[in-house]
Each structure stands twice: as structure tokens, then as C-alpha cells.
Tab-separated table of C-alpha atoms in Angstrom:
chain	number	residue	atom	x	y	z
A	1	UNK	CA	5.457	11.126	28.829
A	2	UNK	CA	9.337	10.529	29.114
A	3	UNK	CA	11.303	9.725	26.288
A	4	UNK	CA	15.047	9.398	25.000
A	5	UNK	CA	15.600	9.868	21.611
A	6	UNK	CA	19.074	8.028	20.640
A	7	UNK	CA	20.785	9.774	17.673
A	8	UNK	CA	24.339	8.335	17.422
A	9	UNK	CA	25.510	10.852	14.886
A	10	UNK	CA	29.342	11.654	14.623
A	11	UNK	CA	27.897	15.257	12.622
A	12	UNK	CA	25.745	17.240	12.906
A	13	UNK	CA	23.543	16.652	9.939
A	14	UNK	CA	19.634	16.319	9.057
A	15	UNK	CA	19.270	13.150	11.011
A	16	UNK	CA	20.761	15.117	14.197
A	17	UNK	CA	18.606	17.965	13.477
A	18	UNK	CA	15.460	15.986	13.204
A	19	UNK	CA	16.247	14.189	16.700
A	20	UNK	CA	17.390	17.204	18.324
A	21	UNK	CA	14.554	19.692	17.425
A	22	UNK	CA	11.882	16.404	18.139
A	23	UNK	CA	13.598	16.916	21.732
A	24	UNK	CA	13.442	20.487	22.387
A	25	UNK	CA	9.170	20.435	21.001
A	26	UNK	CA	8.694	17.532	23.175
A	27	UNK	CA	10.121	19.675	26.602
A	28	UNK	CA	8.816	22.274	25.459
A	29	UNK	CA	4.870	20.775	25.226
A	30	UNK	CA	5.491	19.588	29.232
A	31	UNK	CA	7.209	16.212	28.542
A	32	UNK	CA	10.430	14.926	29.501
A	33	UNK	CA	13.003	13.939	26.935
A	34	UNK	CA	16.869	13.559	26.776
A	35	UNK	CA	19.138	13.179	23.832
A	36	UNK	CA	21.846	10.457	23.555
A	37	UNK	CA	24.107	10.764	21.100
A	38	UNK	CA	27.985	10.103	20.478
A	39	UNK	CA	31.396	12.538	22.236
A	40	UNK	CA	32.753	14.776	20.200
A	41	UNK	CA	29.758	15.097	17.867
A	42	UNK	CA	29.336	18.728	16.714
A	43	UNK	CA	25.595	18.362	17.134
A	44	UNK	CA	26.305	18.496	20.456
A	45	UNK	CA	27.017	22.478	20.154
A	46	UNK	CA	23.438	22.651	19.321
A	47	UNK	CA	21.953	20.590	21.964
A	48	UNK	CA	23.389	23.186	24.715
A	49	UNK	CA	22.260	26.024	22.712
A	50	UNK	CA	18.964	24.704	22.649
A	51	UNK	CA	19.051	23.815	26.560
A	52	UNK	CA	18.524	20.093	26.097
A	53	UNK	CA	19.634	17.713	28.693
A	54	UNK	CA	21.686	14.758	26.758
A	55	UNK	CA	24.300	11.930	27.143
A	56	UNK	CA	27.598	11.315	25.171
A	57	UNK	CA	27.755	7.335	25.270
A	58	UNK	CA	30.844	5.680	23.049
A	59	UNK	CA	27.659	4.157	20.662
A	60	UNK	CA	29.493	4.087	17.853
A	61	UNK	CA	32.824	2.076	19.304
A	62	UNK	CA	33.094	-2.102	18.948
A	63	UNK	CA	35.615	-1.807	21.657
A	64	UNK	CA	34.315	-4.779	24.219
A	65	UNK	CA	35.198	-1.982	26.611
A	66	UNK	CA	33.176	1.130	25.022
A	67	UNK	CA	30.365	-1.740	24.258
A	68	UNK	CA	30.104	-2.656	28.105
A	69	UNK	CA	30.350	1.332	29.463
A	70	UNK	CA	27.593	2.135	27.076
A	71	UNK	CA	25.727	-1.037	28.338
A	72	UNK	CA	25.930	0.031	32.187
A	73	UNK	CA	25.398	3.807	31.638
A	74	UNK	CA	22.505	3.283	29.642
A	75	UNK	CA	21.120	0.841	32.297
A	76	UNK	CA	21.766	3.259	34.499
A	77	UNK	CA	19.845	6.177	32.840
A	78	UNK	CA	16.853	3.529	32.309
A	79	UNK	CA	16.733	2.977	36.217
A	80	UNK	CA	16.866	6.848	37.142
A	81	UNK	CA	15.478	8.093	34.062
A	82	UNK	CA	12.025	5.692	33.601
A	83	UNK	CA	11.838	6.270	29.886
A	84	UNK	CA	8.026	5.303	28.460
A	85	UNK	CA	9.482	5.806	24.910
A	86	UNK	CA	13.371	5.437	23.525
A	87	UNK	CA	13.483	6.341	19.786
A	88	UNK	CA	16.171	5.246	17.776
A	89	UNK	CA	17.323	7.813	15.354
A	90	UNK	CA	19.835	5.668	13.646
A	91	UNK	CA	20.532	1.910	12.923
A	92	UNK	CA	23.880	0.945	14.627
A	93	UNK	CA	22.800	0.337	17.949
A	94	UNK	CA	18.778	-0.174	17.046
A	95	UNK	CA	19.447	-3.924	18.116
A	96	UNK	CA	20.960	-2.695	21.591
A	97	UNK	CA	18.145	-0.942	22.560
A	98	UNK	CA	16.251	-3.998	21.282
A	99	UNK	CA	17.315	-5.863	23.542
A	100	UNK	CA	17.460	-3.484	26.518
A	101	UNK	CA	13.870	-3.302	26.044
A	102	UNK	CA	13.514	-6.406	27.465
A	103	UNK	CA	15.273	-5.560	30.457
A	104	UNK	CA	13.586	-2.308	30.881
A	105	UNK	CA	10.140	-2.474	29.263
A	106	UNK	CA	9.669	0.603	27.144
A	107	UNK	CA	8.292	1.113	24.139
A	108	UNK	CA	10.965	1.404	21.152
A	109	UNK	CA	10.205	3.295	17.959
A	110	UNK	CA	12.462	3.214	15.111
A	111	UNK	CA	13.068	6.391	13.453
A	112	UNK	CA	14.290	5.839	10.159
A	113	UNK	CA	15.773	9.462	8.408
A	114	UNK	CA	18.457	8.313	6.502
A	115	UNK	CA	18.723	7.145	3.083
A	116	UNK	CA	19.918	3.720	3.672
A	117	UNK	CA	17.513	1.027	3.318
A	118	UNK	CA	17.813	-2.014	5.513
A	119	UNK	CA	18.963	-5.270	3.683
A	120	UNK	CA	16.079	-7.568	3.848
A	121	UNK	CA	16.673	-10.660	6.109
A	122	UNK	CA	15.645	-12.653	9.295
A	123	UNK	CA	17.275	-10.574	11.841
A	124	UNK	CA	16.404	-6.978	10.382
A	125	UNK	CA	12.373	-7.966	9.705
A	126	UNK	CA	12.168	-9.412	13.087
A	127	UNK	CA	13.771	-6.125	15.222
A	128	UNK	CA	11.679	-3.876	12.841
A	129	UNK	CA	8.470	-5.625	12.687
A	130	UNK	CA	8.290	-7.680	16.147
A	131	UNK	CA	11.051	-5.658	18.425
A	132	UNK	CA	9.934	-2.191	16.883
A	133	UNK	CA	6.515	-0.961	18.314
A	134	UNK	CA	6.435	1.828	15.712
A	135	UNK	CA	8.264	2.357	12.489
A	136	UNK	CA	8.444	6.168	11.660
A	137	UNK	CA	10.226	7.493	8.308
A	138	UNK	CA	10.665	10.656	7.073
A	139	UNK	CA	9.522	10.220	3.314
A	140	UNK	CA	6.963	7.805	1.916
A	141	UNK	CA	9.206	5.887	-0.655
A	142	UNK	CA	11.083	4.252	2.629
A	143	UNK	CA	7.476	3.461	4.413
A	144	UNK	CA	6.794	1.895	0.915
A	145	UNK	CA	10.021	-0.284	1.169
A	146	UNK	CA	8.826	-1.013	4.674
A	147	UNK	CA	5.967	-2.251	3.722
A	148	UNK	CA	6.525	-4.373	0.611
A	149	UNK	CA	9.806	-5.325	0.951
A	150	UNK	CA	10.203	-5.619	4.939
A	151	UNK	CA	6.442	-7.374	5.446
A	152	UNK	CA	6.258	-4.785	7.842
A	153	UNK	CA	2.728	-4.431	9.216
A	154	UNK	CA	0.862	-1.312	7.626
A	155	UNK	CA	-0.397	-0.094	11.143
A	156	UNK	CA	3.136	0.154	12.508
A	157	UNK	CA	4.462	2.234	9.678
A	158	UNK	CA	4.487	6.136	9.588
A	159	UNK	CA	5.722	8.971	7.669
A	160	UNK	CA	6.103	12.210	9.665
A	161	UNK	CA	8.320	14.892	8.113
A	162	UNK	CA	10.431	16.676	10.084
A	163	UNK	CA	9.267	20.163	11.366
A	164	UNK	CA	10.207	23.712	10.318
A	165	UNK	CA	10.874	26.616	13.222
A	166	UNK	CA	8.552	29.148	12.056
A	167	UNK	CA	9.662	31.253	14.050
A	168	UNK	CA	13.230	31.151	12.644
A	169	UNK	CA	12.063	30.891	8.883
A	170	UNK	CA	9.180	33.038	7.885
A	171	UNK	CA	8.714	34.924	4.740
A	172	UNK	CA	10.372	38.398	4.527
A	173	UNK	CA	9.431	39.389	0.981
A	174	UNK	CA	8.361	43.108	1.800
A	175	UNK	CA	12.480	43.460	2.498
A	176	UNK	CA	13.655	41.383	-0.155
A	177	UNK	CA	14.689	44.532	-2.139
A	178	UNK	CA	16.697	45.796	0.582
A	179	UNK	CA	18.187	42.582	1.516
A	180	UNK	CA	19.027	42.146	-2.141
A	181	UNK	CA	20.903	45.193	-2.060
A	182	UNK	CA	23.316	44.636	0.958
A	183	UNK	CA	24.409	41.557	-0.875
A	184	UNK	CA	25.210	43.325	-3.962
A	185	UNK	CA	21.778	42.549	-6.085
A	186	UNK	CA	19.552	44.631	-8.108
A	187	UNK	CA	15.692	43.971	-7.487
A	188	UNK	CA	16.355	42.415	-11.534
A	189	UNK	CA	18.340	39.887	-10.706
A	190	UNK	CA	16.772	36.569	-10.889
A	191	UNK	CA	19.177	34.531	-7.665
A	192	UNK	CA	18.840	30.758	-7.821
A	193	UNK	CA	20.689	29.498	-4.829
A	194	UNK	CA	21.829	26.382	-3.264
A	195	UNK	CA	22.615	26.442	0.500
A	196	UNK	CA	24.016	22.949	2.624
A	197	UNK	CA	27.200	21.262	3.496
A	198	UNK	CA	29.550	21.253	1.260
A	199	UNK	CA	29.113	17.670	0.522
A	200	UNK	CA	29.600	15.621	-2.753
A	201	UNK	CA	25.903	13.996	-2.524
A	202	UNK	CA	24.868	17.878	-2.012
A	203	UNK	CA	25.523	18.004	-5.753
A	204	UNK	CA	27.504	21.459	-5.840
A	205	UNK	CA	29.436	20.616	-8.789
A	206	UNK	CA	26.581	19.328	-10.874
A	207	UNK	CA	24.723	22.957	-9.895
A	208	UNK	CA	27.452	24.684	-11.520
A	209	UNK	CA	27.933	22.537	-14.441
A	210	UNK	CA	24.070	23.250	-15.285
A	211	UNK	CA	24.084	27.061	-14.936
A	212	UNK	CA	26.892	27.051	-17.365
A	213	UNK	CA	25.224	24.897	-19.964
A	214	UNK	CA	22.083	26.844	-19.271
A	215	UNK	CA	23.933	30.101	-20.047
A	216	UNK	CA	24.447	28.471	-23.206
A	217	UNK	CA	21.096	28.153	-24.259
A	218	UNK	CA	19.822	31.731	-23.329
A	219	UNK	CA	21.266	34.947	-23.496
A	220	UNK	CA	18.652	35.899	-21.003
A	221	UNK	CA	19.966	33.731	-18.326
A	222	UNK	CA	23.675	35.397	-19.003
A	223	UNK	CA	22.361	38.740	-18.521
A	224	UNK	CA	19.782	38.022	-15.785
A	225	UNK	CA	19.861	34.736	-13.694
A	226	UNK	CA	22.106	34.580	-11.094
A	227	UNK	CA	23.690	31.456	-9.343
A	228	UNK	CA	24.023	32.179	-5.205
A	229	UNK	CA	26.115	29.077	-3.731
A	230	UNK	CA	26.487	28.808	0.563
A	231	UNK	CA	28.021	26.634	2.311
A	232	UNK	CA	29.746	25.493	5.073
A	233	UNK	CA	32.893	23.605	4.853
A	234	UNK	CA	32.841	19.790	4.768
A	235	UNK	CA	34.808	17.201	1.891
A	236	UNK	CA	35.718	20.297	0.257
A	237	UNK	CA	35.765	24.766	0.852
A	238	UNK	CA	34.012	27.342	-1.165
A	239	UNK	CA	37.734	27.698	-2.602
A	240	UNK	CA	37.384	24.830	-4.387
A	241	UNK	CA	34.132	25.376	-6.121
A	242	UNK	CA	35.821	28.814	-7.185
A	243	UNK	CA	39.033	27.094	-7.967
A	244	UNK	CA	36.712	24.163	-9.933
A	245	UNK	CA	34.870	26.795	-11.847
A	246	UNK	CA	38.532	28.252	-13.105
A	247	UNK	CA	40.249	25.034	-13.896
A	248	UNK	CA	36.948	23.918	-15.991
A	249	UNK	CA	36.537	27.420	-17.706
A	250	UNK	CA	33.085	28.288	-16.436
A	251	UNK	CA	32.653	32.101	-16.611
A	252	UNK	CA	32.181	32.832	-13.164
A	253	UNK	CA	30.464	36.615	-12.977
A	254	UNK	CA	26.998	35.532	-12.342
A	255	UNK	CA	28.467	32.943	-10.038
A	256	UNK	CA	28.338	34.361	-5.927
A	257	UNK	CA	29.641	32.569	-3.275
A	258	UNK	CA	29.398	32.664	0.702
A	259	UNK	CA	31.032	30.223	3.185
A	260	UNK	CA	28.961	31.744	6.419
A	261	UNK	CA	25.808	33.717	6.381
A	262	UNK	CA	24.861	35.066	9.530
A	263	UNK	CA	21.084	35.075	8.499
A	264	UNK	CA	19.568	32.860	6.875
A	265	UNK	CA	15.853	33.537	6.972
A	266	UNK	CA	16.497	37.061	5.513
A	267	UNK	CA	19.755	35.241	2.927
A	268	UNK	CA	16.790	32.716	1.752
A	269	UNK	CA	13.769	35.390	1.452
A	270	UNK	CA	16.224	37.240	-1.203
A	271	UNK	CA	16.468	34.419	-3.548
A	272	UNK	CA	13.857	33.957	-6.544
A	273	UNK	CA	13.889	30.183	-6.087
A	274	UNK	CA	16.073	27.535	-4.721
A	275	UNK	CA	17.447	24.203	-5.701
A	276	UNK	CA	18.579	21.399	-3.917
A	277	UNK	CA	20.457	19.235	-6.395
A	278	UNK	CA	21.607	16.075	-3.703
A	279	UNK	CA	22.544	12.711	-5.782
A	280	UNK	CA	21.023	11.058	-3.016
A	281	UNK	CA	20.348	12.458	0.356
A	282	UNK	CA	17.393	14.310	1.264
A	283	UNK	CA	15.538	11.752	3.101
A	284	UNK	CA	14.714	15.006	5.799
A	285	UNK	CA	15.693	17.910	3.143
A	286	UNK	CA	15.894	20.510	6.142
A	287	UNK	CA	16.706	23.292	4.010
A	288	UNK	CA	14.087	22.511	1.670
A	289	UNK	CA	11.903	23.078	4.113
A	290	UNK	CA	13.197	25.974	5.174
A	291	UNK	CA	13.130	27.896	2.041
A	292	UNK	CA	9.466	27.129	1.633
A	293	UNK	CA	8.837	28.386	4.869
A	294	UNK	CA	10.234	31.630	3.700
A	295	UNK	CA	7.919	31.466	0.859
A	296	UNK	CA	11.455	30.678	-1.731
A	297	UNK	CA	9.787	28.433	-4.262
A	298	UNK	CA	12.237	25.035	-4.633
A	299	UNK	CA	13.339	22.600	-7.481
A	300	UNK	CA	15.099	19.515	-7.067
A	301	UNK	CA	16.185	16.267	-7.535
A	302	UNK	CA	14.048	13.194	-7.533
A	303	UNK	CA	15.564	11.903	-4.433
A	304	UNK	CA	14.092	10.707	-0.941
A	305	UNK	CA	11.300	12.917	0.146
A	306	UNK	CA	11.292	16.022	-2.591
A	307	UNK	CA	9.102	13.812	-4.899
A	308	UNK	CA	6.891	14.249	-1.807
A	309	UNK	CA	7.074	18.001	-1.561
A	310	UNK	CA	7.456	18.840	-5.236
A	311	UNK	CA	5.345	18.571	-8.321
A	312	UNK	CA	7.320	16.432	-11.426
A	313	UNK	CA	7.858	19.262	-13.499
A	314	UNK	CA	9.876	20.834	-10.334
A	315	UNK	CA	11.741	17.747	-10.191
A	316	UNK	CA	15.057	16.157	-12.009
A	317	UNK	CA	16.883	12.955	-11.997
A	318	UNK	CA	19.756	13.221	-9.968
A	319	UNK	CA	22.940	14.700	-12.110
A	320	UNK	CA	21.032	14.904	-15.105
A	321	UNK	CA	23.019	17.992	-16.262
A	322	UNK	CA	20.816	18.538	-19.225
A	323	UNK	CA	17.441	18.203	-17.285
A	324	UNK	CA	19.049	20.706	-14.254
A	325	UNK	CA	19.660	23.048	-17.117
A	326	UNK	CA	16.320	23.013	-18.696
A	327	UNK	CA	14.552	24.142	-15.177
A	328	UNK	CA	17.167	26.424	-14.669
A	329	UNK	CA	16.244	28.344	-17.862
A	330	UNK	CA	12.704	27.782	-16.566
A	331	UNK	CA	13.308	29.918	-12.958
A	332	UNK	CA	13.210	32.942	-15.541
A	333	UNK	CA	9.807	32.088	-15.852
A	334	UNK	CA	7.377	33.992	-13.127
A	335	UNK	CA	4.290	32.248	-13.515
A	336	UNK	CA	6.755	29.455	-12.945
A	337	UNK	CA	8.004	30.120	-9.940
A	338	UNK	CA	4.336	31.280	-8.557
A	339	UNK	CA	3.111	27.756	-9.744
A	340	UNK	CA	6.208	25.701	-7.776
A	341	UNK	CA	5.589	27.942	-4.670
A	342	UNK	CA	1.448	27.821	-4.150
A	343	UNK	CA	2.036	23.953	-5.151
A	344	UNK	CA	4.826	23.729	-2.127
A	345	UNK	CA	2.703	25.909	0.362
A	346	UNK	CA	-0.511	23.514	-0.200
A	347	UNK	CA	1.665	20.861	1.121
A	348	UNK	CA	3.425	22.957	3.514
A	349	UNK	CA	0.100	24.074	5.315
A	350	UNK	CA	-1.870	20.846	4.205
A	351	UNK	CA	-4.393	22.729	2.129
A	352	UNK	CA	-6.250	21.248	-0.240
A	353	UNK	CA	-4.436	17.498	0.341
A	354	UNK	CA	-5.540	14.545	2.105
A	355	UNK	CA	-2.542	13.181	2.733
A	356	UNK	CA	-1.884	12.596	6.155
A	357	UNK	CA	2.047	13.609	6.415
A	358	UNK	CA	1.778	16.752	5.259
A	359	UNK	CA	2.038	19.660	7.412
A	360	UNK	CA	5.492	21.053	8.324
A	361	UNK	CA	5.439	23.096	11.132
A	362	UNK	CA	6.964	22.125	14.441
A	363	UNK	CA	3.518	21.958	15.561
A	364	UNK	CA	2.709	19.180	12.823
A	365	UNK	CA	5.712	17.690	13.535
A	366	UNK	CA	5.279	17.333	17.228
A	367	UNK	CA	1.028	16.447	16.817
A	368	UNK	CA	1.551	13.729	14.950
A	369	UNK	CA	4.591	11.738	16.584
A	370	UNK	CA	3.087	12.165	20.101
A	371	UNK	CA	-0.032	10.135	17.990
A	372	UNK	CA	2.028	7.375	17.668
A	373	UNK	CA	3.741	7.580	20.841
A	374	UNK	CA	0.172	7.796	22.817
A	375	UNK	CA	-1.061	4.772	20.456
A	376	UNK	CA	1.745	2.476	21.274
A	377	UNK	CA	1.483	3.214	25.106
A	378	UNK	CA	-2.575	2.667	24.823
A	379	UNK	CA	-2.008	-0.641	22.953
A	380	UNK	CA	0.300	-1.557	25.861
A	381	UNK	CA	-2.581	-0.312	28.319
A	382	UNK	CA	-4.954	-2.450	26.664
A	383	UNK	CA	-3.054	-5.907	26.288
A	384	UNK	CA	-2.725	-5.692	29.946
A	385	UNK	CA	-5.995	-5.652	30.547
């Protein structure tokens, strides 16, 4: 099977990461698959450290210029290349490749991963439900929006989450101790972290406002629970959380901080639990999945596909200072945290469920999109006949 998965991504984010590693387990299961994305993109670093053969097209530029050189390379890598499949990773130029199909005859799939819902109208029901021969999303409230709001047949509409590298992210717990220690911990410490971008959506600020007010509550959560923030740089630095934390008088000496942490899977197997706080991302929630992969137990907001992963009383509204605060003086709990983490590895290893999209692995993730792929080329096969 050859496919090119288009991810037109000026960062290097969860939609890029979902493309890029659906690449590399697609090569590396004996098919052929590129990656097109955008120059300059940062994701790019990660394609060539990965090995991935790709494409930097100007998809992103209205310049009648850019528009035709993306036209005639593309055509180009459609004659050489012979693509079965070309997945579209993000909207922008979903109706390009629409129409290319027609040219070139492959099967499209929409990949929808970010949190943006598409406005419901003429054009976008008839290049998702007629141009589209598969819709794939990453959580089940935006098949559900597919579905009823989009009239998009049921049969073309799939949720796959994206897939963990196990081999990268495992659990480490027997070390946890000593891992604890070279970051300054005792084995008493109860560490909450939050790890991503720094990012307002990421809801860093909100994190900190919480672990102050629960402080408040509890003089158990002064002496014992820990807050453990990482990040790399993005709208703002790890200097201005600090400098945020100062100008807003929030007692900062259960507070840690790290702008770069070398590694991760042993960083995440310290921490008791971790939560991812985003306003309104996580439509992929990569590091969600990571940290249950090392066996971290999670809470977070109820925001694109955690309500899938996550029990309610793991969940919060997004910003909900008060509610944040309440499971935050709740991580002290250890039957708590054992609860949130068997709950999240059920999912995680599709025990005890019947629903179909769980199952995180790489190995999940890869099974069940080359199930749609194969479907879509049979269906071909058999209209033909």
C-alpha cells in the first residue's frame, strides 16, 4: 500500500505528531508512505530523525504563485509516486486534494485531529461525505458532530486514537525512588505535574492558580503535594510562570519548574499523577497518553478526547479553579490514584471494554487505520466489478 499523509502544520504539535508517527508505523510494517507538510515547519526536525522521506510544499500560501508550484509538484509526486491513499491531516488544503483526486484517482481520507469543528454547509458536507472516502477523528465527540450535525454516513466515520511508542514510554516505577532523588524529591513527596508547550490553551496559569487555592484548604497539601511544571517555550518561558507566581503572591516552594528534560519516560515515571489542564485542546492529548503508558495515573479537563480516556470523577470543566482544586486535594488520596490508573490502563490495553477505539499502542494505532485503508481500497475493488 502507498500512501501520503498531508500534514500542513507550521509547528510541530499533536496533529504533526499523529501524522508523522502514522508514517514511520506504516514504513515500518512494509508499506510506502511520505509526509507532506509546510518549509520551515519545526516538525520537520523530527521527520529526519525518524528517517521519513517527506515534501515541503508552500500549502499554507494564497500566493497564485505558491498555489500553482504546490499544484505542479504535487502532480508531479502523484505521477512518480502512485499514491493508493493521501490522508489529509488538516483542513486548509482538504479541498485541493479533493479535487486532485479526480485527476489522480486515489482514495482520500480525512483525518480530522484538531479541535475545530467544520461549519456546517453545502460545500463542507459534500467534500466530507461524497469527496472523503473515510472520515477518521481522534476522539468520539467530533465523530458524533460528524454524524449528527454533518449527515455524515455512519460507515465512513472512525475514531482511532493516536498511538503511544512503547518503547519510548514504559513504566519505570522500581526506579522511581532514585529518579525522585536526582531531581531533588523525597520518596514522600506527592509530585503532580503538568508537562506541554507552554501554551495559553495548555492551561499553565489555571494549574497554578488551583494548587494555591488547594494549599488553602489543606495543610497536608502544603507540607506534602508538590506541583512539577515542564515545558518548552512557546507564547510565553518558564520565567514567566515564575515571574506570574511572584507578581500574584503565590508561595512558590512546593512549586518546581523545568524548561528541558532530557528524559521524559524516567521525568514522567517519578510523578504520583499528572494533569493536563488544556481550555480546549486535547483532541490527540499525546502526553496524556504518554504518562499512562508509564503507568502515571492522569486528571484532566473535560475537553476533546480525555472524557474518552478518563472516568468523570478524574475529570473538570475547563478553568474551573475551584473544581481543579478539589482533585488536587484528592491526588493525596492513594486509593485514588490506584482507582484513576487501573481505570486508564483498562482503556489503554482495551481490557474489559467493548469499545472499539480503545487500544493505544502503536500497534493499535497502526491495526486499525490500515482497516480502513484496506476497506476503502476493497470497496473500490468491488464497484469495479
Amino acid at each position: 500500500m502507498r500512501t501520503i499523509q498531508i500534514i500542513n502544520c507550521k509547528w510541530y504539535n499533536a496533529t504533526f505528531w499523529y501524522a508523522l508517527y502514522l508514517t514511520k508505523i506504516l514504513n515500518d510494517h512494509g508499506h510506502t508512505s511520505l509526509l507532506v507538510t509546510v518549509p520551515d515547519s519545526p516538525g520537520i526536525h523530527w521527520v529526519k530523525k525518524l528517517n521519513i522521506d517527506y515534501r515541503a510544499l508552500p500549502l499554507n500560501s494564497y500566493s497564485p504563485k505558491d498555489i500553482l508550484s504546490s499544484f505542479q509538484a504535487f502532480s508531479k509526486l502523484c505521477k512518480e509516486f502512485k499514491p493508493d491513499i493521501v490522508n489529509c491531516h488538516r483542513g486548509e488544503d482538504f479541498y485541493l486534494f479533493s479535487l486532485l483526486k479526480k485527476i489522480f484517482g486515489y482514495k482520500l481520507v480525512r483525518t480530522r485531529g484538531d479541535q475545530r469543528k467544520p461549519k456546517v454547509n453545502f460545500f463542507n458536507k459534500y467534500f466530507h461525505n461524497v469527496s472523503a472516502d473515510a472520515l477518521i477523528t481522534s476522539n468520539s465527540a467530533m465523530a458524533e458532530y460528524f454524524i449528527q450535525q454533518m449527515s455524515s454516513p455512519k460507515e465512513k466515520v472512525h475514531t482511532i486514537l493516536g498511538g503511544v511508542d512503547t518503547k519510548r514510554f514504559f513504566p519505570q516505577k522500581e526506579n522511581k525512588g532514585q529518579i525522585r532523588r536526582a531531581y531533588g524529591f523525597s520518596e514522600e513527596d506527592i509530585l503532580l505535574g503538568i508537562i506541554g508547550r507552554l501554551d495559553t490553551v495548555k492551561g499553565f496559569y489555571e494549574t497554578i492558580e488551583a494548587f494555591n487555592k488547594a494549599g488553602q484548604q489543606s495543610e497536608a497539601i502544603q507540607k506534602k503535594l508538590h506541583l512539577v511544571v515542564a515545558g518548552r517555550d512557546c507564547e510565553f518561558t518558564i520565567e514567566d510562570l515564575k515571574k506570574y507566581c511572584i507578581n500574584h503572591a503565590i508561595p512558590a516552594e512546593h512549586i518546581h519548574f523545568f524548561s528541558f528534560i532530557d528524559d521524559m519516560n524516567s521525568f514522567m515515571n517519578m510523578l504520583d499523577m499528572g494533569v493536563i489542564a488544556s481550555l480546549g485542546s486535547e483532541t490527540i492529548a499525546r502526553v496524556a497518553f504518554e504518562l499512562i503508558a508509564c503507568h502515571t495515573p492522569i486528571i484532566g479537563s473535560n475537553v476533546g478526547v480525555m472524557p474518552d480516556i478518563l472516568d468523570r470523577e478524574c475529570l473538570f470543566e475547563p478553568a474551573k479553579i475551584d473544581e481543579m482544586a478539589n482533585l488536587f486535594v484528592n491526588v493525596l488520596d492513594n486509593d485514588f490514584r490506584e482507582k484513576s490508573l487501573q481505570s486508564a490502563l483498562n482503556k489503554f490495553y482495551h481490557n474489559n471494554t467493548e469499545c472499539s477505539f480503545y487500544g493505544w499502542t502503536l500497534e493499535d494505532f497502526y491495526t486499525k487505520t490500515v482497516q480502513v485503508y484496506k476497506d476503502i481500497l476493497n470497496s473500490s475493488s468491488g464497484d469495479k466489478k
